[in-house]
Amino acid sequence: MAADKIQDPSRSVGVVTPQVARFAAPLALRCGASLRDYELVYETYGTLNADRSNAVLVCHALNASHHVAGHYADDPANTGWWDNMIGPGKPLDTRRFFVIGVNNIGGCHGSTGPLSINPDTGRVWGGEFPVVTVEDWVDAQARLADHLGIQQFAAVMGGSLGAMQALAWSARYPQRLRHSIVIACAPNLSAQNIAFNEVARQAIITDPDFNDGNYRALNTAPKRGLRVARMVGHITYLSDDEMANKFGRQLKNGKPGYTFDTEFQIESYLRHQGNKFADYFDANTYLRITKALDYFDPALEHGGDLAKALQSVVAGMLVVSFTTDWRFSPERSREIVHALIKNRAPVTYAEIDAPHGHDAFLLDDARYHRLVAAYFERVHGEIAR
Amino acid sequence: MAADKIQDPSRSVGVVTPQVARFAAPLALRCGASLRDYELVYETYGTLNADRSNAVLVCHALNASHHVAGHYADDPANTGWWDNMIGPGKPLDTRRFFVIGVNNIGGCHGSTGPLSINPDTGRVWGGEFPVVTVEDWVDAQARLADHLGIQQFAAVMGGSLGAMQALAWSARYPQRLRHSIVIACAPNLSAQNIAFNEVARQAIITDPDFNDGNYRALNTAPKRGLRVARMVGHITYLSDDEMANKFGRQLKNGKPGYTFDTEFQIESYLRHQGNKFADYFDANTYLRITKALDYFDPALEHGGDLAKALQSVVAGMLVVSFTTDWRFSPERSREIVHALIKNRAPVTYAEIDAPHGHDAFLLDDARYHRLVAAYFERVHGEIAR
């Protein structure tokens, strides 16, 4: 992705600064627990217009954060995770829209989560932090909208787990968004998806440094487990073809060494990804985010009927999938589309022929970006009326 | 697979007894090391005919062994791993054929491997046992054939990694087999296949109980790592559809508990598979078997030209793949078939429409078994002439 990082300063939102919103009212969670109070870290790009109609909420997926676009003054290399999508002249054009990125509760990038202090004990939450769900995140985000004085978003948008939030928004707060942009999504996880998550969790939980999640207090971290978890996750983000193209069977030293050292380039790549991730990400957050994925299933409370679960939806829906995504295949996106069509809800669906697998939603694919740009052109037309 | 285990005694080879063959001559391995001497544990079913032309060698895959069919007198529940394929009246009919199952070197079921004593040190090999390859296994098996007085096999047969051995046999000892039966195979591992193996290896190697593979001497075992390794492997053996059919999103307690206990049935299944495996399998063997898979690539020494690598093949080839196998997809089997066709080698190819994924090669699928039965009918016709 190095090429995507080369920036045209005129198309960047430039230097950004995270902000913190504090919420004093308790947040009731699906698991039955409630957070007495909480903080959300967020960033904004662009300017909120006078009638507050041009706000777009961008929801993050597994390992990302509120840092969606731009860079920090003291860390210019730390570019936002969706910087290719958001900025002046980009598909989500910050000359027109006021864009908000927010770190979800349970996260490890500043919002209240396992690394925060539990106000009831005065100690780091660690393994005691409750299980959070997509719906909990959406509820917390709705309060952030209140805090920012935004009654209705022009759009809520996300890819993968972020798309699940966009989908949940459309059903849970139908009046509070004009459009929902649901990219590389699924209406719930398949058994195989859950299985991969469970492998990741078991790798973390059985790491002797995990200590029931209370590793911080002991000054340790289950890095070995987190590393394996990231490696297995990473395999599911790339298509088989993309891995073949990028790495194939290339040997690191040109010929087999018959040792347990890194032999193939793909091993080297995965180990690198695993190490990098284990150094910056919190294991308790990773566990909770995989559980949020597992639990997401809007149809469950409606006898498995997704159309019923989405009956409240009035937003314009854009659903996008990628042909080589085997984690959340186009077939899964079509389940969402069919449910919306059954409800006669306004839905646009695009299946993008892209080689990159699930990760395609993060990449600068011309057809994909043109599609999103065109959709936002339409959204802009509506709010400018 | 419980249903497959219900046996008709008249179609079972009955009580079997493993045997041991000792080889005093050193075995040179691909990695450059050589085994000073070695033992192979094997089983045989049926009777070798007078002209020694009816022997069939069955090669095992990742976690299996020489115990291919029948059961042990003192352990009647311990049925051979391919018992549905081999026995009187079964596709590989032991009334006609003399069948041999052998545990490969580097294994943990009795043949010389990491659990054996290194004659040079008098201590358990452990992590010092060399890296072994498919070709090394085939060379060791060829010596077993010598030992049993078998100049030419009626067939060499295997599924998955076992099929790689059958394929290597056909190219390496072309005169020593009439037929090669290559089921659910690939001519080499894809980057994605290697990636999954690498995750498994890293889970084992980073387990604090691994101790560079010398855990036996310390009376420990990297069971946590082996458990995760097996869980990730298991996901690749089943098709997405099969997992969906078997487990779907079934909750263990009917409704979400929002805890890190087992929540979905698929989690329970995977944990069970992982625990079972970690209790009986040796981690050093697992590491070596995954490396043997990674290294297998007959085309490598021929500039990537598989047809050239298979130029020596004279055996009749039966290649079988399964539609839902995403580990070694039909496309990969077709690479083998195309190379053989290019060489004008005699090849029969069947793509079986089966829902079970890679594991299909182990299951009692009627069309699959009829095909193998028909092929052995033909082999029998040849040797009976």
PDB file of N, CA and C in Angstrom, chain A residues 30-31 131 133 188-192 194-196 198-199 201-203 206 208 224 227 231-232 235 240 243 248-249 256 258-260 263-264 266-267 270-271 287-288 291 294-297 326, chain B residues 30-31 131 133 188-192 194-196 198-199 201-202 206 208 224 227-228 231-232 235 240 243 248-249 256 258-260 263-264 266-267 270-271 287-288 291 294-297 326:
ATOM      1  N   ARG A  30     -25.623  -3.733  25.275  1.00  0.00           N
ATOM      2  CA  ARG A  30     -26.405  -4.947  24.986  1.00  0.00           C
ATOM      3  C   ARG A  30     -26.138  -6.088  25.964  1.00  0.00           C
ATOM      4  N   CYS A  31     -24.918  -6.144  26.447  1.00  0.00           N
ATOM      5  CA  CYS A  31     -24.535  -7.263  27.317  1.00  0.00           C
ATOM      6  C   CYS A  31     -25.205  -7.172  28.680  1.00  0.00           C
ATOM      7  N   VAL A 131     -18.253  -6.624  27.164  1.00  0.00           N
ATOM      8  CA  VAL A 131     -18.379  -6.949  25.741  1.00  0.00           C
ATOM      9  C   VAL A 131     -19.217  -5.852  25.087  1.00  0.00           C
ATOM     10  N   THR A 133     -20.990  -4.152  21.411  1.00  0.00           N
ATOM     11  CA  THR A 133     -21.568  -4.599  20.144  1.00  0.00           C
ATOM     12  C   THR A 133     -21.649  -3.433  19.160  1.00  0.00           C
ATOM     13  N   ASN A 188     -24.347 -10.734   8.628  1.00  0.00           N
ATOM     14  CA  ASN A 188     -23.841 -11.368   9.849  1.00  0.00           C
ATOM     15  C   ASN A 188     -22.630 -12.202   9.443  1.00  0.00           C
ATOM     16  N   LEU A 189     -21.914 -12.725  10.417  1.00  0.00           N
ATOM     17  CA  LEU A 189     -20.743 -13.545  10.114  1.00  0.00           C
ATOM     18  C   LEU A 189     -21.161 -14.977   9.814  1.00  0.00           C
ATOM     19  N   SER A 190     -20.497 -15.604   8.867  1.00  0.00           N
ATOM     20  CA  SER A 190     -20.707 -17.023   8.596  1.00  0.00           C
ATOM     21  C   SER A 190     -19.978 -17.837   9.666  1.00  0.00           C
ATOM     22  N   ALA A 191     -20.276 -19.131   9.697  1.00  0.00           N
ATOM     23  CA  ALA A 191     -19.571 -20.022  10.629  1.00  0.00           C
ATOM     24  C   ALA A 191     -18.058 -19.927  10.392  1.00  0.00           C
ATOM     25  N   GLN A 192     -17.669 -19.843   9.116  1.00  0.00           N
ATOM     26  CA  GLN A 192     -16.234 -19.764   8.814  1.00  0.00           C
ATOM     27  C   GLN A 192     -15.633 -18.461   9.351  1.00  0.00           C
ATOM     28  N   ILE A 194     -16.689 -16.722  11.898  1.00  0.00           N
ATOM     29  CA  ILE A 194     -16.607 -16.866  13.358  1.00  0.00           C
ATOM     30  C   ILE A 194     -15.425 -17.756  13.727  1.00  0.00           C
ATOM     31  N   ALA A 195     -15.245 -18.805  12.940  1.00  0.00           N
ATOM     32  CA  ALA A 195     -14.153 -19.747  13.213  1.00  0.00           C
ATOM     33  C   ALA A 195     -12.800 -19.029  13.187  1.00  0.00           C
ATOM     34  N   PHE A 196     -12.574 -18.198  12.186  1.00  0.00           N
ATOM     35  CA  PHE A 196     -11.308 -17.453  12.127  1.00  0.00           C
ATOM     36  C   PHE A 196     -11.167 -16.535  13.337  1.00  0.00           C
ATOM     37  N   GLU A 198     -12.442 -16.990  16.228  1.00  0.00           N
ATOM     38  CA  GLU A 198     -12.228 -17.817  17.422  1.00  0.00           C
ATOM     39  C   GLU A 198     -10.775 -18.286  17.508  1.00  0.00           C
ATOM     40  N   VAL A 199     -10.181 -18.607  16.371  1.00  0.00           N
ATOM     41  CA  VAL A 199      -8.753 -18.967  16.367  1.00  0.00           C
ATOM     42  C   VAL A 199      -7.936 -17.796  16.908  1.00  0.00           C
ATOM     43  N   ARG A 201      -8.921 -15.355  18.853  1.00  0.00           N
ATOM     44  CA  ARG A 201      -9.167 -15.177  20.281  1.00  0.00           C
ATOM     45  C   ARG A 201      -8.441 -16.219  21.121  1.00  0.00           C
ATOM     46  N   GLN A 202      -8.491 -17.468  20.659  1.00  0.00           N
ATOM     47  CA  GLN A 202      -7.830 -18.522  21.424  1.00  0.00           C
ATOM     48  C   GLN A 202      -6.318 -18.306  21.465  1.00  0.00           C
ATOM     49  N   ALA A 203      -5.763 -17.806  20.363  1.00  0.00           N
ATOM     50  CA  ALA A 203      -4.327 -17.515  20.350  1.00  0.00           C
ATOM     51  C   ALA A 203      -4.000 -16.496  21.437  1.00  0.00           C
ATOM     52  N   THR A 206      -4.983 -17.913  25.276  1.00  0.00           N
ATOM     53  CA  THR A 206      -4.106 -18.965  25.803  1.00  0.00           C
ATOM     54  C   THR A 206      -2.652 -18.513  25.893  1.00  0.00           C
ATOM     55  N   PRO A 208       0.250 -17.205  27.720  1.00  0.00           N
ATOM     56  CA  PRO A 208       0.461 -17.131  29.187  1.00  0.00           C
ATOM     57  C   PRO A 208       0.566 -15.698  29.706  1.00  0.00           C
ATOM     58  N   ARG A 224       2.526 -12.542  21.754  1.00  0.00           N
ATOM     59  CA  ARG A 224       2.625 -13.736  20.901  1.00  0.00           C
ATOM     60  C   ARG A 224       1.254 -14.076  20.328  1.00  0.00           C
ATOM     61  N   ARG A 227      -0.033 -11.498  17.826  1.00  0.00           N
ATOM     62  CA  ARG A 227       0.724 -11.636  16.585  1.00  0.00           C
ATOM     63  C   ARG A 227       0.101 -12.742  15.704  1.00  0.00           C
ATOM     64  N   MET A 231      -1.926 -12.426  12.127  1.00  0.00           N
ATOM     65  CA  MET A 231      -1.497 -13.190  10.958  1.00  0.00           C
ATOM     66  C   MET A 231      -2.680 -13.922  10.325  1.00  0.00           C
ATOM     67  N   VAL A 232      -3.465 -14.578  11.163  1.00  0.00           N
ATOM     68  CA  VAL A 232      -4.591 -15.341  10.616  1.00  0.00           C
ATOM     69  C   VAL A 232      -5.629 -14.379  10.033  1.00  0.00           C
ATOM     70  N   ILE A 235      -4.649 -13.101   6.506  1.00  0.00           N
ATOM     71  CA  ILE A 235      -4.883 -14.030   5.385  1.00  0.00           C
ATOM     72  C   ILE A 235      -6.282 -13.823   4.814  1.00  0.00           C
ATOM     73  N   ASP A 240      -6.805 -14.917  -2.539  1.00  0.00           N
ATOM     74  CA  ASP A 240      -5.821 -15.932  -2.882  1.00  0.00           C
ATOM     75  C   ASP A 240      -4.977 -15.439  -4.071  1.00  0.00           C
ATOM     76  N   MET A 243      -2.543 -12.664  -3.103  1.00  0.00           N
ATOM     77  CA  MET A 243      -1.368 -13.245  -2.434  1.00  0.00           C
ATOM     78  C   MET A 243      -0.451 -13.913  -3.452  1.00  0.00           C
ATOM     79  N   GLY A 248       3.426 -15.206  -4.362  1.00  0.00           N
ATOM     80  CA  GLY A 248       3.554 -16.515  -4.988  1.00  0.00           C
ATOM     81  C   GLY A 248       4.348 -17.452  -4.103  1.00  0.00           C
ATOM     82  N   ARG A 249       5.283 -18.171  -4.698  1.00  0.00           N
ATOM     83  CA  ARG A 249       6.139 -19.076  -3.930  1.00  0.00           C
ATOM     84  C   ARG A 249       7.566 -18.534  -3.855  1.00  0.00           C
ATOM     85  N   PRO A 256      15.523 -23.106  -1.490  1.00  0.00           N
ATOM     86  CA  PRO A 256      15.075 -23.628  -0.194  1.00  0.00           C
ATOM     87  C   PRO A 256      16.252 -23.811   0.765  1.00  0.00           C
ATOM     88  N   TYR A 258      15.625 -25.299   3.863  1.00  0.00           N
ATOM     89  CA  TYR A 258      15.219 -26.427   4.709  1.00  0.00           C
ATOM     90  C   TYR A 258      15.460 -26.152   6.190  1.00  0.00           C
ATOM     91  N   THR A 259      15.041 -24.967   6.601  1.00  0.00           N
ATOM     92  CA  THR A 259      15.111 -24.611   8.024  1.00  0.00           C
ATOM     93  C   THR A 259      13.760 -24.009   8.430  1.00  0.00           C
ATOM     94  N   PHE A 260      13.639 -23.682   9.705  1.00  0.00           N
ATOM     95  CA  PHE A 260      12.419 -23.049  10.178  1.00  0.00           C
ATOM     96  C   PHE A 260      12.532 -21.523  10.192  1.00  0.00           C
ATOM     97  N   GLU A 263      11.333 -18.641   5.052  1.00  0.00           N
ATOM     98  CA  GLU A 263      11.768 -19.288   3.822  1.00  0.00           C
ATOM     99  C   GLU A 263      11.087 -18.605   2.623  1.00  0.00           C
ATOM    100  N   PHE A 264       9.771 -18.431   2.726  1.00  0.00           N
ATOM    101  CA  PHE A 264       9.016 -17.819   1.636  1.00  0.00           C
ATOM    102  C   PHE A 264       8.708 -16.355   1.974  1.00  0.00           C
ATOM    103  N   ILE A 266       6.016 -14.766   1.632  1.00  0.00           N
ATOM    104  CA  ILE A 266       4.735 -14.608   2.307  1.00  0.00           C
ATOM    105  C   ILE A 266       4.882 -14.770   3.822  1.00  0.00           C
ATOM    106  N   GLU A 267       5.797 -15.639   4.239  1.00  0.00           N
ATOM    107  CA  GLU A 267       6.027 -15.820   5.680  1.00  0.00           C
ATOM    108  C   GLU A 267       6.598 -14.551   6.282  1.00  0.00           C
ATOM    109  N   LEU A 270       3.858 -11.892   6.547  1.00  0.00           N
ATOM    110  CA  LEU A 270       2.912 -12.149   7.642  1.00  0.00           C
ATOM    111  C   LEU A 270       3.548 -11.898   9.000  1.00  0.00           C
ATOM    112  N   ARG A 271       4.783 -12.358   9.168  1.00  0.00           N
ATOM    113  CA  ARG A 271       5.465 -12.130  10.452  1.00  0.00           C
ATOM    114  C   ARG A 271       5.599 -10.634  10.706  1.00  0.00           C
ATOM    115  N   LEU A 287     -10.013  -8.668  21.162  1.00  0.00           N
ATOM    116  CA  LEU A 287     -11.001  -9.675  21.573  1.00  0.00           C
ATOM    117  C   LEU A 287     -12.418  -9.124  21.444  1.00  0.00           C
ATOM    118  N   ARG A 288     -12.610  -7.889  21.933  1.00  0.00           N
ATOM    119  CA  ARG A 288     -13.951  -7.312  21.930  1.00  0.00           C
ATOM    120  C   ARG A 288     -14.430  -6.981  20.522  1.00  0.00           C
ATOM    121  N   LYS A 291     -15.585 -10.114  18.912  1.00  0.00           N
ATOM    122  CA  LYS A 291     -16.894 -10.511  19.455  1.00  0.00           C
ATOM    123  C   LYS A 291     -18.016  -9.640  18.864  1.00  0.00           C
ATOM    124  N   ASP A 294     -18.818 -11.098  15.629  1.00  0.00           N
ATOM    125  CA  ASP A 294     -19.565 -12.358  15.776  1.00  0.00           C
ATOM    126  C   ASP A 294     -21.034 -12.111  16.099  1.00  0.00           C
ATOM    127  N   TYR A 295     -21.281 -11.175  17.016  1.00  0.00           N
ATOM    128  CA  TYR A 295     -22.639 -10.967  17.505  1.00  0.00           C
ATOM    129  C   TYR A 295     -23.519 -10.209  16.521  1.00  0.00           C
ATOM    130  N   PHE A 296     -22.903  -9.442  15.630  1.00  0.00           N
ATOM    131  CA  PHE A 296     -23.730  -8.626  14.734  1.00  0.00           C
ATOM    132  C   PHE A 296     -24.654  -9.514  13.905  1.00  0.00           C
ATOM    133  N   ASP A 297     -25.921  -9.297  14.035  1.00  0.00           N
ATOM    134  CA  ASP A 297     -26.897 -10.144  13.344  1.00  0.00           C
ATOM    135  C   ASP A 297     -28.279  -9.504  13.484  1.00  0.00           C
ATOM    136  N   TRP A 326     -13.389 -12.851  -0.190  1.00  0.00           N
ATOM    137  CA  TRP A 326     -13.913 -14.158   0.263  1.00  0.00           C
ATOM    138  C   TRP A 326     -14.249 -14.130   1.752  1.00  0.00           C
TER     139      TRP A 326
ATOM    140  N   ARG B  30      16.873 -34.418   1.545  1.00  0.00           N
ATOM    141  CA  ARG B  30      17.002 -33.232   0.693  1.00  0.00           C
ATOM    142  C   ARG B  30      17.691 -32.061   1.384  1.00  0.00           C
ATOM    143  N   CYS B  31      17.489 -31.980   2.700  1.00  0.00           N
ATOM    144  CA  CYS B  31      18.017 -30.837   3.447  1.00  0.00           C
ATOM    145  C   CYS B  31      19.521 -30.905   3.604  1.00  0.00           C
ATOM    146  N   VAL B 131      14.644 -31.423   8.788  1.00  0.00           N
ATOM    147  CA  VAL B 131      13.488 -31.132   7.942  1.00  0.00           C
ATOM    148  C   VAL B 131      13.384 -32.247   6.902  1.00  0.00           C
ATOM    149  N   THR B 133      11.153 -34.054   3.542  1.00  0.00           N
ATOM    150  CA  THR B 133      10.367 -33.630   2.377  1.00  0.00           C
ATOM    151  C   THR B 133       9.571 -34.813   1.821  1.00  0.00           C
ATOM    152  N   ASN B 188       1.813 -27.745  -6.004  1.00  0.00           N
ATOM    153  CA  ASN B 188       2.592 -27.077  -4.949  1.00  0.00           C
ATOM    154  C   ASN B 188       1.609 -26.238  -4.129  1.00  0.00           C
ATOM    155  N   LEU B 189       2.083 -25.700  -3.040  1.00  0.00           N
ATOM    156  CA  LEU B 189       1.212 -24.874  -2.205  1.00  0.00           C
ATOM    157  C   LEU B 189       1.149 -23.451  -2.751  1.00  0.00           C
ATOM    158  N   SER B 190      -0.016 -22.842  -2.681  1.00  0.00           N
ATOM    159  CA  SER B 190      -0.162 -21.429  -3.018  1.00  0.00           C
ATOM    160  C   SER B 190       0.370 -20.587  -1.861  1.00  0.00           C
ATOM    161  N   ALA B 191       0.538 -19.299  -2.121  1.00  0.00           N
ATOM    162  CA  ALA B 191       0.964 -18.386  -1.056  1.00  0.00           C
ATOM    163  C   ALA B 191      -0.018 -18.466   0.116  1.00  0.00           C
ATOM    164  N   GLN B 192      -1.305 -18.569  -0.188  1.00  0.00           N
ATOM    165  CA  GLN B 192      -2.296 -18.648   0.889  1.00  0.00           C
ATOM    166  C   GLN B 192      -2.134 -19.939   1.697  1.00  0.00           C
ATOM    167  N   ILE B 194       0.626 -21.614   2.125  1.00  0.00           N
ATOM    168  CA  ILE B 194       1.842 -21.446   2.940  1.00  0.00           C
ATOM    169  C   ILE B 194       1.541 -20.538   4.118  1.00  0.00           C
ATOM    170  N   ALA B 195       0.762 -19.495   3.866  1.00  0.00           N
ATOM    171  CA  ALA B 195       0.420 -18.534   4.920  1.00  0.00           C
ATOM    172  C   ALA B 195      -0.281 -19.246   6.086  1.00  0.00           C
ATOM    173  N   PHE B 196      -1.244 -20.083   5.780  1.00  0.00           N
ATOM    174  CA  PHE B 196      -1.931 -20.817   6.850  1.00  0.00           C
ATOM    175  C   PHE B 196      -0.948 -21.721   7.611  1.00  0.00           C
ATOM    176  N   GLU B 198       2.183 -21.214   7.985  1.00  0.00           N
ATOM    177  CA  GLU B 198       3.082 -20.362   8.758  1.00  0.00           C
ATOM    178  C   GLU B 198       2.402 -19.881  10.048  1.00  0.00           C
ATOM    179  N   VAL B 199       1.123 -19.571   9.971  1.00  0.00           N
ATOM    180  CA  VAL B 199       0.382 -19.199  11.189  1.00  0.00           C
ATOM    181  C   VAL B 199       0.439 -20.360  12.190  1.00  0.00           C
ATOM    182  N   ARG B 201       2.637 -22.760  12.376  1.00  0.00           N
ATOM    183  CA  ARG B 201       4.002 -22.920  12.900  1.00  0.00           C
ATOM    184  C   ARG B 201       4.329 -21.849  13.929  1.00  0.00           C
ATOM    185  N   GLN B 202       3.949 -20.614  13.638  1.00  0.00           N
ATOM    186  CA  GLN B 202       4.257 -19.534  14.571  1.00  0.00           C
ATOM    187  C   GLN B 202       3.521 -19.734  15.893  1.00  0.00           C
ATOM    188  N   THR B 206       6.114 -20.041  18.994  1.00  0.00           N
ATOM    189  CA  THR B 206       6.104 -18.971  19.997  1.00  0.00           C
ATOM    190  C   THR B 206       5.437 -19.399  21.305  1.00  0.00           C
ATOM    191  N   PRO B 208       5.545 -20.647  24.756  1.00  0.00           N
ATOM    192  CA  PRO B 208       6.694 -20.690  25.688  1.00  0.00           C
ATOM    193  C   PRO B 208       7.113 -22.116  26.070  1.00  0.00           C
ATOM    194  N   ARG B 224      -0.705 -25.399  23.741  1.00  0.00           N
ATOM    195  CA  ARG B 224      -1.502 -24.224  23.369  1.00  0.00           C
ATOM    196  C   ARG B 224      -1.302 -23.906  21.892  1.00  0.00           C
ATOM    197  N   ARG B 227      -2.761 -26.553  19.564  1.00  0.00           N
ATOM    198  CA  ARG B 227      -4.215 -26.427  19.566  1.00  0.00           C
ATOM    199  C   ARG B 227      -4.653 -25.344  18.559  1.00  0.00           C
ATOM    200  N   VAL B 228      -4.015 -24.192  18.628  1.00  0.00           N
ATOM    201  CA  VAL B 228      -4.342 -23.109  17.692  1.00  0.00           C
ATOM    202  C   VAL B 228      -3.998 -23.538  16.262  1.00  0.00           C
ATOM    203  N   MET B 231      -6.683 -25.756  14.999  1.00  0.00           N
ATOM    204  CA  MET B 231      -7.926 -25.015  14.765  1.00  0.00           C
ATOM    205  C   MET B 231      -7.862 -24.310  13.411  1.00  0.00           C
ATOM    206  N   VAL B 232      -6.756 -23.643  13.143  1.00  0.00           N
ATOM    207  CA  VAL B 232      -6.660 -22.915  11.883  1.00  0.00           C
ATOM    208  C   VAL B 232      -6.617 -23.893  10.706  1.00  0.00           C
ATOM    209  N   ILE B 235     -10.136 -25.217   9.778  1.00  0.00           N
ATOM    210  CA  ILE B 235     -10.989 -24.326   8.981  1.00  0.00           C
ATOM    211  C   ILE B 235     -10.755 -24.555   7.492  1.00  0.00           C
ATOM    212  N   ASP B 240     -16.826 -23.623   3.268  1.00  0.00           N
ATOM    213  CA  ASP B 240     -17.643 -22.601   3.917  1.00  0.00           C
ATOM    214  C   ASP B 240     -19.087 -23.109   4.042  1.00  0.00           C
ATOM    215  N   MET B 243     -19.482 -25.833   6.694  1.00  0.00           N
ATOM    216  CA  MET B 243     -19.513 -25.225   8.027  1.00  0.00           C
ATOM    217  C   MET B 243     -20.866 -24.575   8.281  1.00  0.00           C
ATOM    218  N   GLY B 248     -23.652 -23.243  11.113  1.00  0.00           N
ATOM    219  CA  GLY B 248     -24.292 -21.956  10.887  1.00  0.00           C
ATOM    220  C   GLY B 248     -23.923 -20.985  11.995  1.00  0.00           C
ATOM    221  N   ARG B 249     -24.911 -20.255  12.481  1.00  0.00           N
ATOM    222  CA  ARG B 249     -24.688 -19.321  13.589  1.00  0.00           C
ATOM    223  C   ARG B 249     -25.348 -19.849  14.874  1.00  0.00           C
ATOM    224  N   PRO B 256     -27.447 -15.135  22.813  1.00  0.00           N
ATOM    225  CA  PRO B 256     -26.111 -14.601  23.095  1.00  0.00           C
ATOM    226  C   PRO B 256     -25.889 -14.383  24.590  1.00  0.00           C
ATOM    227  N   TYR B 258     -22.931 -12.842  25.586  1.00  0.00           N
ATOM    228  CA  TYR B 258     -22.008 -11.699  25.654  1.00  0.00           C
ATOM    229  C   TYR B 258     -20.856 -11.949  26.625  1.00  0.00           C
ATOM    230  N   THR B 259     -20.269 -13.124  26.501  1.00  0.00           N
ATOM    231  CA  THR B 259     -19.081 -13.452  27.290  1.00  0.00           C
ATOM    232  C   THR B 259     -18.038 -14.066  26.354  1.00  0.00           C
ATOM    233  N   PHE B 260     -16.869 -14.358  26.906  1.00  0.00           N
ATOM    234  CA  PHE B 260     -15.829 -15.008  26.114  1.00  0.00           C
ATOM    235  C   PHE B 260     -15.854 -16.526  26.261  1.00  0.00           C
ATOM    236  N   GLU B 263     -19.632 -19.514  22.651  1.00  0.00           N
ATOM    237  CA  GLU B 263     -20.915 -18.887  22.382  1.00  0.00           C
ATOM    238  C   GLU B 263     -21.590 -19.594  21.202  1.00  0.00           C
ATOM    239  N   PHE B 264     -20.831 -19.787  20.132  1.00  0.00           N
ATOM    240  CA  PHE B 264     -21.371 -20.435  18.936  1.00  0.00           C
ATOM    241  C   PHE B 264     -20.895 -21.893  18.885  1.00  0.00           C
ATOM    242  N   ILE B 266     -19.794 -23.519  16.419  1.00  0.00           N
ATOM    243  CA  ILE B 266     -18.554 -23.685  15.662  1.00  0.00           C
ATOM    244  C   ILE B 266     -17.337 -23.490  16.564  1.00  0.00           C
ATOM    245  N   GLU B 267     -17.452 -22.604  17.548  1.00  0.00           N
ATOM    246  CA  GLU B 267     -16.337 -22.398  18.482  1.00  0.00           C
ATOM    247  C   GLU B 267     -16.094 -23.655  19.307  1.00  0.00           C
ATOM    248  N   LEU B 270     -14.450 -26.316  17.149  1.00  0.00           N
ATOM    249  CA  LEU B 270     -13.033 -26.052  16.877  1.00  0.00           C
ATOM    250  C   LEU B 270     -12.179 -26.277  18.125  1.00  0.00           C
ATOM    251  N   ARG B 271     -12.671 -25.805  19.267  1.00  0.00           N
ATOM    252  CA  ARG B 271     -11.911 -26.003  20.505  1.00  0.00           C
ATOM    253  C   ARG B 271     -11.737 -27.490  20.783  1.00  0.00           C
ATOM    254  N   LEU B 287       5.269 -29.418  12.749  1.00  0.00           N
ATOM    255  CA  LEU B 287       6.108 -28.412  12.082  1.00  0.00           C
ATOM    256  C   LEU B 287       6.742 -28.986  10.826  1.00  0.00           C
ATOM    257  N   ARG B 288       7.271 -30.209  10.934  1.00  0.00           N
ATOM    258  CA  ARG B 288       7.965 -30.798   9.793  1.00  0.00           C
ATOM    259  C   ARG B 288       7.002 -31.167   8.660  1.00  0.00           C
ATOM    260  N   LYS B 291       6.163 -28.089   6.787  1.00  0.00           N
ATOM    261  CA  LYS B 291       7.290 -27.681   5.939  1.00  0.00           C
ATOM    262  C   LYS B 291       7.377 -28.575   4.694  1.00  0.00           C
ATOM    263  N   ASP B 294       4.982 -27.189   2.306  1.00  0.00           N
ATOM    264  CA  ASP B 294       5.478 -25.933   1.719  1.00  0.00           C
ATOM    265  C   ASP B 294       6.516 -26.192   0.623  1.00  0.00           C
ATOM    266  N   TYR B 295       7.441 -27.118   0.919  1.00  0.00           N
ATOM    267  CA  TYR B 295       8.572 -27.322  -0.001  1.00  0.00           C
ATOM    268  C   TYR B 295       8.184 -28.101  -1.255  1.00  0.00           C
ATOM    269  N   PHE B 296       7.111 -28.875  -1.162  1.00  0.00           N
ATOM    270  CA  PHE B 296       6.769 -29.720  -2.314  1.00  0.00           C
ATOM    271  C   PHE B 296       6.519 -28.862  -3.546  1.00  0.00           C
ATOM    272  N   ASP B 297       7.281 -29.089  -4.582  1.00  0.00           N
ATOM    273  CA  ASP B 297       7.177 -28.267  -5.787  1.00  0.00           C
ATOM    274  C   ASP B 297       8.009 -28.907  -6.889  1.00  0.00           C
ATOM    275  N   TRP B 326     -11.399 -25.699  -1.159  1.00  0.00           N
ATOM    276  CA  TRP B 326     -10.757 -24.406  -1.405  1.00  0.00           C
ATOM    277  C   TRP B 326      -9.314 -24.409  -0.925  1.00  0.00           C
TER     278      TRP B 326
END
